[in-house]
């Protein structure tokens, strides 16, 4: 069996990625938010130019699936009319910015998101690997520390703004006025030193050098994301982050949408939501504790079913258990270690404990029936 192909970059809208069901077109909403009209428009475009399926990514983006090459240009034209594409594919690839969803209009989070998006679009922005990204996590307590990012803006215990290199336990004090400049300087520091490393945490683990001025202790994330009401609206879930176009269109009728890396959507100002097919509002639903990639046939590299297996195993999960199911060793849906991971192989599923999809298994060649008794 050949190893799965690792492309080293994520799809975009202007630079989509071919999958087993057609092109995957990833939309990166500016500021992590979709207006009602934008969300409804994405649903309409996905129905017209894709296969009607949408995914929420672990980087707080939304993906249109099943786009054929001959429909891509028309799709981009439609997205452009809604202000959802960048000027160039290079700018799009650099604009990997996660935004914590619990901001208020006009606050520091919104201002920093706009300033950072403008900075990475500049001609002199540093050349960074395709998966390198930023997180603006400037609430009272951090909520994005488990999300994929390399440079982070957080608040310290005293409420001050700090710049953090992912993998470090301390950050550098910055201000609203200096944060963007300092974030780009840290990105250049990484670009100058990175060698073969494509992520900040891996560089810091391998290189004893540290950027200067980083000494303020970080706060440790305590937030556990789950459906429910917040001061900003209602958080709702989607099994495996997947939905039909009709689901997105219906959600858009209830408010603007803020995307999260937890495969949850925040519906602005919503205090109560009617029953919507495929939308999870029960915080104890075990499907929320299963992460699974799309698997075959939609992914050509997937070796066995993933999401169907997840639905089969969900009733067998303990109340505190979480599970990652990967169609191959790449582990795209959850690159970090998980308490339990199932990796598909030509001979069944491998079971990995406290590791990634590529780590050594404790059991191999398992069937779905075997797994019901093991998790």
Tab-separated table of C-alpha atoms in Angstrom:
chain	number	residue	atom	x	y	z
A	1	UNK	CA	0.000	0.000	0.000
A	2	UNK	CA	1.383	3.420	-0.927
A	3	UNK	CA	1.408	6.198	1.640
A	4	UNK	CA	-1.347	8.813	1.313
A	5	UNK	CA	-0.416	11.886	-0.661
A	6	UNK	CA	0.384	14.851	1.578
A	7	UNK	CA	-0.097	18.068	-0.359
A	8	UNK	CA	1.108	20.452	2.369
A	9	UNK	CA	-1.536	23.076	1.709
A	10	UNK	CA	-5.232	23.589	2.273
A	11	UNK	CA	-7.784	24.299	-0.449
A	12	UNK	CA	-9.098	27.778	-1.023
A	13	UNK	CA	-11.734	29.317	-3.229
A	14	UNK	CA	-9.277	30.541	-5.865
A	15	UNK	CA	-7.081	27.470	-5.475
A	16	UNK	CA	-9.452	24.548	-4.870
A	17	UNK	CA	-8.358	20.964	-4.255
A	18	UNK	CA	-9.576	17.948	-6.189
A	19	UNK	CA	-11.156	15.224	-4.089
A	20	UNK	CA	-13.055	12.057	-4.814
A	21	UNK	CA	-16.330	13.923	-5.379
A	22	UNK	CA	-14.926	16.886	-7.311
A	23	UNK	CA	-13.289	20.157	-6.340
A	24	UNK	CA	-13.336	21.252	-2.710
A	25	UNK	CA	-13.777	25.033	-2.647
A	26	UNK	CA	-12.936	26.472	0.769
A	27	UNK	CA	-14.357	29.879	1.673
A	28	UNK	CA	-12.582	31.915	4.341
A	29	UNK	CA	-15.121	34.426	5.672
A	30	UNK	CA	-13.531	37.761	6.529
A	31	UNK	CA	-13.534	38.187	10.303
A	32	UNK	CA	-14.927	34.659	10.676
A	33	UNK	CA	-18.471	35.867	9.982
A	34	UNK	CA	-21.102	35.411	7.303
A	35	UNK	CA	-23.923	37.890	6.943
A	36	UNK	CA	-27.340	36.338	6.425
A	37	UNK	CA	-27.292	37.158	2.719
A	38	UNK	CA	-23.796	35.688	2.343
A	39	UNK	CA	-24.748	32.419	4.046
A	40	UNK	CA	-27.902	32.108	1.973
A	41	UNK	CA	-25.894	32.957	-1.148
A	42	UNK	CA	-23.313	30.253	-0.407
A	43	UNK	CA	-26.140	27.735	-0.070
A	44	UNK	CA	-27.563	28.766	-3.434
A	45	UNK	CA	-24.165	28.644	-5.149
A	46	UNK	CA	-23.349	25.255	-3.624
A	47	UNK	CA	-26.638	23.869	-4.914
A	48	UNK	CA	-26.041	25.303	-8.384
A	49	UNK	CA	-22.349	24.476	-8.839
A	50	UNK	CA	-21.582	21.698	-6.323
A	51	UNK	CA	-23.177	18.499	-5.132
A	52	UNK	CA	-25.221	20.161	-2.393
A	53	UNK	CA	-22.863	19.217	0.438
A	54	UNK	CA	-21.024	21.635	2.706
A	55	UNK	CA	-18.338	21.086	5.348
A	56	UNK	CA	-17.159	23.166	8.288
A	57	UNK	CA	-13.386	22.869	8.602
A	58	UNK	CA	-11.232	22.733	11.730
A	59	UNK	CA	-9.861	26.146	10.687
A	60	UNK	CA	-13.273	27.839	10.955
A	61	UNK	CA	-13.910	27.897	7.202
A	62	UNK	CA	-16.776	26.538	5.105
A	63	UNK	CA	-16.270	24.243	2.115
A	64	UNK	CA	-18.403	23.645	-0.949
A	65	UNK	CA	-17.997	20.086	-2.207
A	66	UNK	CA	-18.439	18.421	-5.569
A	67	UNK	CA	-17.649	21.383	-7.826
A	68	UNK	CA	-16.715	20.400	-11.375
A	69	UNK	CA	-13.851	22.297	-13.040
A	70	UNK	CA	-16.183	23.774	-15.647
A	71	UNK	CA	-18.396	25.285	-12.896
A	72	UNK	CA	-15.591	26.753	-10.816
A	73	UNK	CA	-15.345	30.076	-12.650
A	74	UNK	CA	-19.068	30.759	-12.278
A	75	UNK	CA	-18.887	29.858	-8.591
A	76	UNK	CA	-16.006	32.270	-7.996
A	77	UNK	CA	-17.894	35.014	-9.800
A	78	UNK	CA	-20.839	34.503	-7.474
A	79	UNK	CA	-18.649	34.465	-4.366
A	80	UNK	CA	-16.890	37.601	-5.576
A	81	UNK	CA	-20.184	39.488	-5.832
A	82	UNK	CA	-20.716	38.711	-2.130
A	83	UNK	CA	-17.236	39.865	-1.086
A	84	UNK	CA	-16.039	36.381	-0.179
A	85	UNK	CA	-12.867	36.014	-2.260
A	86	UNK	CA	-9.435	37.598	-2.088
A	87	UNK	CA	-7.743	39.583	-4.825
A	88	UNK	CA	-5.288	36.764	-5.619
A	89	UNK	CA	-4.695	33.130	-4.729
A	90	UNK	CA	-1.426	34.100	-2.986
A	91	UNK	CA	-3.241	36.503	-0.674
A	92	UNK	CA	-5.904	33.895	-0.005
A	93	UNK	CA	-3.270	31.311	0.959
A	94	UNK	CA	-1.735	33.732	3.498
A	95	UNK	CA	-5.066	34.793	5.021
A	96	UNK	CA	-5.401	31.925	7.477
A	97	UNK	CA	-6.929	33.804	10.383
A	98	UNK	CA	-9.153	32.221	13.031
A	99	UNK	CA	-11.269	34.632	15.047
A	100	UNK	CA	-12.790	33.788	18.404
A	101	UNK	CA	-16.569	33.998	17.893
A	102	UNK	CA	-17.606	35.777	21.088
A	103	UNK	CA	-16.782	39.348	20.047
A	104	UNK	CA	-18.940	42.460	20.068
A	105	UNK	CA	-19.154	44.824	17.075
A	106	UNK	CA	-16.370	47.402	17.181
A	107	UNK	CA	-14.310	45.703	19.891
A	108	UNK	CA	-10.605	44.843	19.721
A	109	UNK	CA	-11.202	41.440	18.155
A	110	UNK	CA	-13.017	42.876	15.163
A	111	UNK	CA	-10.420	45.625	14.722
A	112	UNK	CA	-7.489	43.209	14.956
A	113	UNK	CA	-9.080	40.798	12.465
A	114	UNK	CA	-9.433	43.557	9.896
A	115	UNK	CA	-5.935	44.913	10.452
A	116	UNK	CA	-4.304	41.483	10.238
A	117	UNK	CA	-6.211	40.560	7.060
A	118	UNK	CA	-4.983	43.783	5.471
A	119	UNK	CA	-1.406	43.153	6.627
A	120	UNK	CA	-1.110	39.635	5.194
A	121	UNK	CA	-2.484	40.929	1.883
A	122	UNK	CA	0.346	43.460	1.506
A	123	UNK	CA	3.049	42.914	-1.100
A	124	UNK	CA	5.747	42.725	1.580
A	125	UNK	CA	3.972	40.123	3.725
A	126	UNK	CA	6.263	37.191	4.620
A	127	UNK	CA	6.233	34.046	2.508
A	128	UNK	CA	4.799	31.344	4.771
A	129	UNK	CA	3.909	27.651	4.406
A	130	UNK	CA	0.413	26.886	3.173
A	131	UNK	CA	-0.944	25.705	6.537
A	132	UNK	CA	0.652	28.448	8.645
A	133	UNK	CA	-2.000	30.535	10.363
A	134	UNK	CA	-2.995	33.113	12.963
A	135	UNK	CA	-5.552	33.123	15.790
A	136	UNK	CA	-7.183	36.198	17.295
A	137	UNK	CA	-8.268	34.919	20.689
A	138	UNK	CA	-8.725	38.141	22.619
A	139	UNK	CA	-11.631	37.456	24.943
A	140	UNK	CA	-11.250	37.464	28.720
A	141	UNK	CA	-10.128	33.827	28.537
A	142	UNK	CA	-8.701	31.988	25.514
A	143	UNK	CA	-11.019	29.626	23.627
A	144	UNK	CA	-8.979	28.783	20.511
A	145	UNK	CA	-5.877	27.164	22.017
A	146	UNK	CA	-6.855	23.731	20.690
A	147	UNK	CA	-7.333	25.133	17.185
A	148	UNK	CA	-4.675	25.030	14.487
A	149	UNK	CA	-2.670	28.280	14.515
A	150	UNK	CA	0.979	29.301	14.683
A	151	UNK	CA	0.842	32.897	15.877
A	152	UNK	CA	-1.750	33.886	18.448
A	153	UNK	CA	-3.058	37.079	19.987
A	154	UNK	CA	-4.434	36.405	23.464
A	155	UNK	CA	-5.024	38.244	26.728
A	156	UNK	CA	-3.003	37.625	29.873
A	157	UNK	CA	-4.434	37.245	33.364
A	158	UNK	CA	-4.471	41.013	33.819
A	159	UNK	CA	-6.361	41.645	30.602
A	160	UNK	CA	-3.341	42.816	28.609
A	161	UNK	CA	-2.818	41.817	24.990
A	162	UNK	CA	0.017	39.368	24.311
A	163	UNK	CA	1.544	37.868	21.183
A	164	UNK	CA	2.206	34.125	21.418
A	165	UNK	CA	4.261	31.750	19.297
A	166	UNK	CA	2.347	28.455	19.224
A	167	UNK	CA	4.051	25.907	21.431
A	168	UNK	CA	5.347	28.519	23.879
A	169	UNK	CA	4.104	29.066	27.429
A	170	UNK	CA	4.768	32.813	27.428
A	171	UNK	CA	3.949	35.724	25.170
A	172	UNK	CA	5.113	39.224	24.322
A	173	UNK	CA	3.160	42.280	25.555
A	174	UNK	CA	1.674	44.249	22.656
A	175	UNK	CA	-0.984	46.907	22.211
A	176	UNK	CA	-3.884	47.302	19.835
A	177	UNK	CA	-1.677	49.660	17.817
A	178	UNK	CA	1.398	47.376	17.688
A	179	UNK	CA	-0.197	43.903	17.589
A	180	UNK	CA	-0.379	43.538	13.813
A	181	UNK	CA	3.165	44.789	13.205
A	182	UNK	CA	4.507	42.496	15.921
A	183	UNK	CA	2.571	39.506	14.554
A	184	UNK	CA	4.078	40.021	11.105
A	185	UNK	CA	7.546	40.432	12.658
A	186	UNK	CA	7.114	37.103	14.442
A	187	UNK	CA	6.022	35.523	11.149
A	188	UNK	CA	9.216	36.827	9.518
A	189	UNK	CA	11.254	35.471	12.428
A	190	UNK	CA	9.723	32.058	11.732
A	191	UNK	CA	10.262	32.320	7.979
A	192	UNK	CA	13.939	33.173	8.479
A	193	UNK	CA	14.621	30.259	10.859
A	194	UNK	CA	12.178	27.542	9.895
A	195	UNK	CA	14.383	25.277	7.754
A	196	UNK	CA	12.305	22.144	7.026
A	197	UNK	CA	9.625	23.037	9.588
A	198	UNK	CA	6.222	24.230	8.387
A	199	UNK	CA	4.619	24.932	11.768
A	200	UNK	CA	5.711	27.178	14.633
A	201	UNK	CA	5.360	24.581	17.401
A	202	UNK	CA	7.596	22.146	15.530
A	203	UNK	CA	10.263	24.801	15.078
A	204	UNK	CA	10.182	25.703	18.771
A	205	UNK	CA	10.424	22.038	19.724
A	206	UNK	CA	13.510	21.596	17.530
A	207	UNK	CA	15.282	24.949	17.960
A	208	UNK	CA	16.357	26.283	21.389
A	209	UNK	CA	16.287	29.883	20.123
A	210	UNK	CA	13.264	31.953	21.074
A	211	UNK	CA	11.950	35.276	19.764
A	212	UNK	CA	12.864	38.202	22.005
A	213	UNK	CA	10.582	39.927	24.490
A	214	UNK	CA	8.327	36.930	25.228
A	215	UNK	CA	8.014	36.579	29.011
A	216	UNK	CA	4.353	37.016	30.055
A	217	UNK	CA	2.703	33.719	31.144
A	218	UNK	CA	-0.225	32.578	29.031
A	219	UNK	CA	-3.616	31.757	30.462
A	220	UNK	CA	-4.654	28.133	30.055
A	221	UNK	CA	-7.869	27.490	28.178
A	222	UNK	CA	-10.765	26.209	30.290
A	223	UNK	CA	-13.585	26.700	27.776
A	224	UNK	CA	-15.304	23.547	26.492
A	225	UNK	CA	-17.311	24.275	23.329
A	226	UNK	CA	-20.808	22.807	23.116
A	227	UNK	CA	-24.223	23.843	21.840
A	228	UNK	CA	-26.119	26.328	23.941
A	229	UNK	CA	-26.904	29.977	24.452
A	230	UNK	CA	-24.218	32.682	24.704
A	231	UNK	CA	-24.443	36.484	25.041
A	232	UNK	CA	-23.820	36.639	21.278
A	233	UNK	CA	-26.445	34.124	20.182
A	234	UNK	CA	-26.879	30.354	20.030
A	235	UNK	CA	-24.171	27.807	19.315
A	236	UNK	CA	-25.415	24.839	17.316
A	237	UNK	CA	-23.624	21.705	16.161
A	238	UNK	CA	-23.436	19.608	13.027
A	239	UNK	CA	-22.408	15.967	13.024
A	240	UNK	CA	-18.847	15.841	11.635
A	241	UNK	CA	-19.291	19.489	10.549
A	242	UNK	CA	-21.289	18.384	7.491
A	243	UNK	CA	-24.587	19.752	6.203
A	244	UNK	CA	-26.830	20.068	3.192
A	245	UNK	CA	-27.320	23.416	1.459
A	246	UNK	CA	-30.881	23.562	2.805
A	247	UNK	CA	-29.550	23.442	6.363
A	248	UNK	CA	-27.294	26.443	5.819
A	249	UNK	CA	-30.079	28.397	4.123
A	250	UNK	CA	-32.456	27.696	7.016
A	251	UNK	CA	-29.887	28.696	9.628
A	252	UNK	CA	-29.262	31.957	7.768
A	253	UNK	CA	-32.893	32.934	8.281
A	254	UNK	CA	-32.236	33.142	12.027
A	255	UNK	CA	-29.212	35.454	12.001
A	256	UNK	CA	-25.696	36.084	10.818
A	257	UNK	CA	-23.345	33.132	11.304
A	258	UNK	CA	-19.955	33.050	12.997
A	259	UNK	CA	-17.747	30.089	12.167
A	260	UNK	CA	-15.686	28.217	14.744
A	261	UNK	CA	-12.946	25.559	14.637
A	262	UNK	CA	-15.191	23.254	16.702
A	263	UNK	CA	-17.572	22.485	13.818
A	264	UNK	CA	-20.171	24.551	15.646
A	265	UNK	CA	-21.890	27.633	14.271
A	266	UNK	CA	-22.848	30.659	16.330
A	267	UNK	CA	-26.180	32.031	15.128
A	268	UNK	CA	-26.109	35.715	16.051
A	269	UNK	CA	-28.846	37.010	18.356
A	270	UNK	CA	-30.751	33.708	18.244
A	271	UNK	CA	-32.300	32.747	21.559
A	272	UNK	CA	-34.347	29.797	20.354
A	273	UNK	CA	-34.047	27.712	17.229
A	274	UNK	CA	-36.769	25.534	15.733
A	275	UNK	CA	-35.989	21.949	14.887
A	276	UNK	CA	-33.740	21.944	11.823
A	277	UNK	CA	-32.711	18.714	10.157
A	278	UNK	CA	-29.116	17.723	10.978
A	279	UNK	CA	-28.641	20.590	13.475
A	280	UNK	CA	-27.561	19.460	16.957
A	281	UNK	CA	-28.723	21.528	19.935
A	282	UNK	CA	-28.271	18.875	22.648
A	283	UNK	CA	-24.870	19.463	24.291
A	284	UNK	CA	-24.751	15.801	25.335
A	285	UNK	CA	-25.199	14.365	21.857
A	286	UNK	CA	-22.324	11.858	21.445
A	287	UNK	CA	-21.938	12.764	17.753
A	288	UNK	CA	-20.391	16.033	18.924
A	289	UNK	CA	-17.527	14.053	20.450
A	290	UNK	CA	-16.651	12.239	17.230
A	291	UNK	CA	-14.397	13.841	14.641
A	292	UNK	CA	-14.346	12.135	11.256
A	293	UNK	CA	-13.044	13.084	7.825
A	294	UNK	CA	-15.275	12.639	4.790
A	295	UNK	CA	-13.748	9.241	3.928
A	296	UNK	CA	-14.342	7.332	0.701
A	297	UNK	CA	-15.680	7.786	-1.910
A	298	UNK	CA	-15.599	11.580	-1.454
A	299	UNK	CA	-11.914	11.352	-0.554
A	300	UNK	CA	-9.873	9.308	-3.004
A	301	UNK	CA	-7.315	8.499	-0.298
A	302	UNK	CA	-9.806	7.142	2.217
A	303	UNK	CA	-9.520	3.391	2.761
A	304	UNK	CA	-12.758	2.608	4.649
A	305	UNK	CA	-15.933	4.388	5.810
A	306	UNK	CA	-15.562	7.003	8.510
A	307	UNK	CA	-18.754	8.950	9.191
A	308	UNK	CA	-21.076	5.966	8.830
A	309	UNK	CA	-18.857	4.186	11.355
A	310	UNK	CA	-19.061	7.228	13.618
A	311	UNK	CA	-22.853	7.086	13.653
A	312	UNK	CA	-22.677	3.367	14.440
A	313	UNK	CA	-20.255	3.889	17.329
A	314	UNK	CA	-21.803	7.053	18.801
A	315	UNK	CA	-24.271	5.223	21.098
A	316	UNK	CA	-21.371	3.186	22.502
A	317	UNK	CA	-19.260	6.183	23.565
A	318	UNK	CA	-18.976	6.833	27.272
A	319	UNK	CA	-20.148	10.239	28.544
A	320	UNK	CA	-16.591	11.611	28.693
A	321	UNK	CA	-15.111	9.802	25.703
A	322	UNK	CA	-14.100	11.433	22.437
A	323	UNK	CA	-13.104	9.707	19.238
A	324	UNK	CA	-11.301	10.551	15.991
A	325	UNK	CA	-11.958	8.420	12.904
A	326	UNK	CA	-9.599	8.878	9.960
A	327	UNK	CA	-9.838	7.371	6.493
A	328	UNK	CA	-6.026	7.234	6.242
A	329	UNK	CA	-2.920	8.081	8.238
A	330	UNK	CA	-3.021	11.784	7.293
A	331	UNK	CA	-5.606	12.569	9.966
A	332	UNK	CA	-6.860	15.686	8.174
A	333	UNK	CA	-9.918	16.165	10.377
A	334	UNK	CA	-7.897	16.106	13.616
A	335	UNK	CA	-4.124	16.450	13.116
A	336	UNK	CA	-3.397	16.608	16.846
A	337	UNK	CA	-3.368	13.631	19.237
A	338	UNK	CA	-6.759	12.360	20.403
A	339	UNK	CA	-7.633	10.055	23.328
A	340	UNK	CA	-8.898	7.433	20.860
A	341	UNK	CA	-8.219	7.338	17.125
A	342	UNK	CA	-9.387	4.816	14.553
A	343	UNK	CA	-7.369	4.776	11.327
A	344	UNK	CA	-8.735	2.948	8.309
A	345	UNK	CA	-6.430	0.474	6.577
A	346	UNK	CA	-6.961	-2.073	3.780
A	347	UNK	CA	-7.307	-4.727	6.510
A	348	UNK	CA	-9.737	-2.974	8.853
A	349	UNK	CA	-9.230	-0.263	11.460
A	350	UNK	CA	-6.235	0.416	13.675
A	351	UNK	CA	-6.878	1.624	17.225
A	352	UNK	CA	-4.487	4.288	18.553
A	353	UNK	CA	-4.566	5.594	22.110
A	354	UNK	CA	-3.504	9.171	22.902
A	355	UNK	CA	-2.013	9.708	19.473
A	356	UNK	CA	-2.588	10.774	15.910
A	357	UNK	CA	-3.853	8.771	12.941
A	358	UNK	CA	-0.247	8.024	11.944
A	359	UNK	CA	0.964	6.804	15.347
A	360	UNK	CA	1.570	3.189	16.337
A	361	UNK	CA	-1.657	1.306	17.057
A	362	UNK	CA	-2.419	-0.845	20.094
A	363	UNK	CA	-4.764	-3.043	18.012
A	364	UNK	CA	-4.977	-3.650	14.271
A	365	UNK	CA	-7.346	-5.207	11.755
A	366	UNK	CA	-10.484	-4.378	13.723
A	367	UNK	CA	-14.016	-4.626	12.341
A	368	UNK	CA	-16.906	-2.289	13.225
A	369	UNK	CA	-18.338	-5.021	15.464
A	370	UNK	CA	-14.979	-5.338	17.249
A	371	UNK	CA	-14.940	-1.597	17.845
A	372	UNK	CA	-18.302	-1.501	19.599
A	373	UNK	CA	-16.780	-3.581	22.387
A	374	UNK	CA	-13.458	-1.730	22.544
A	375	UNK	CA	-14.393	1.932	22.861
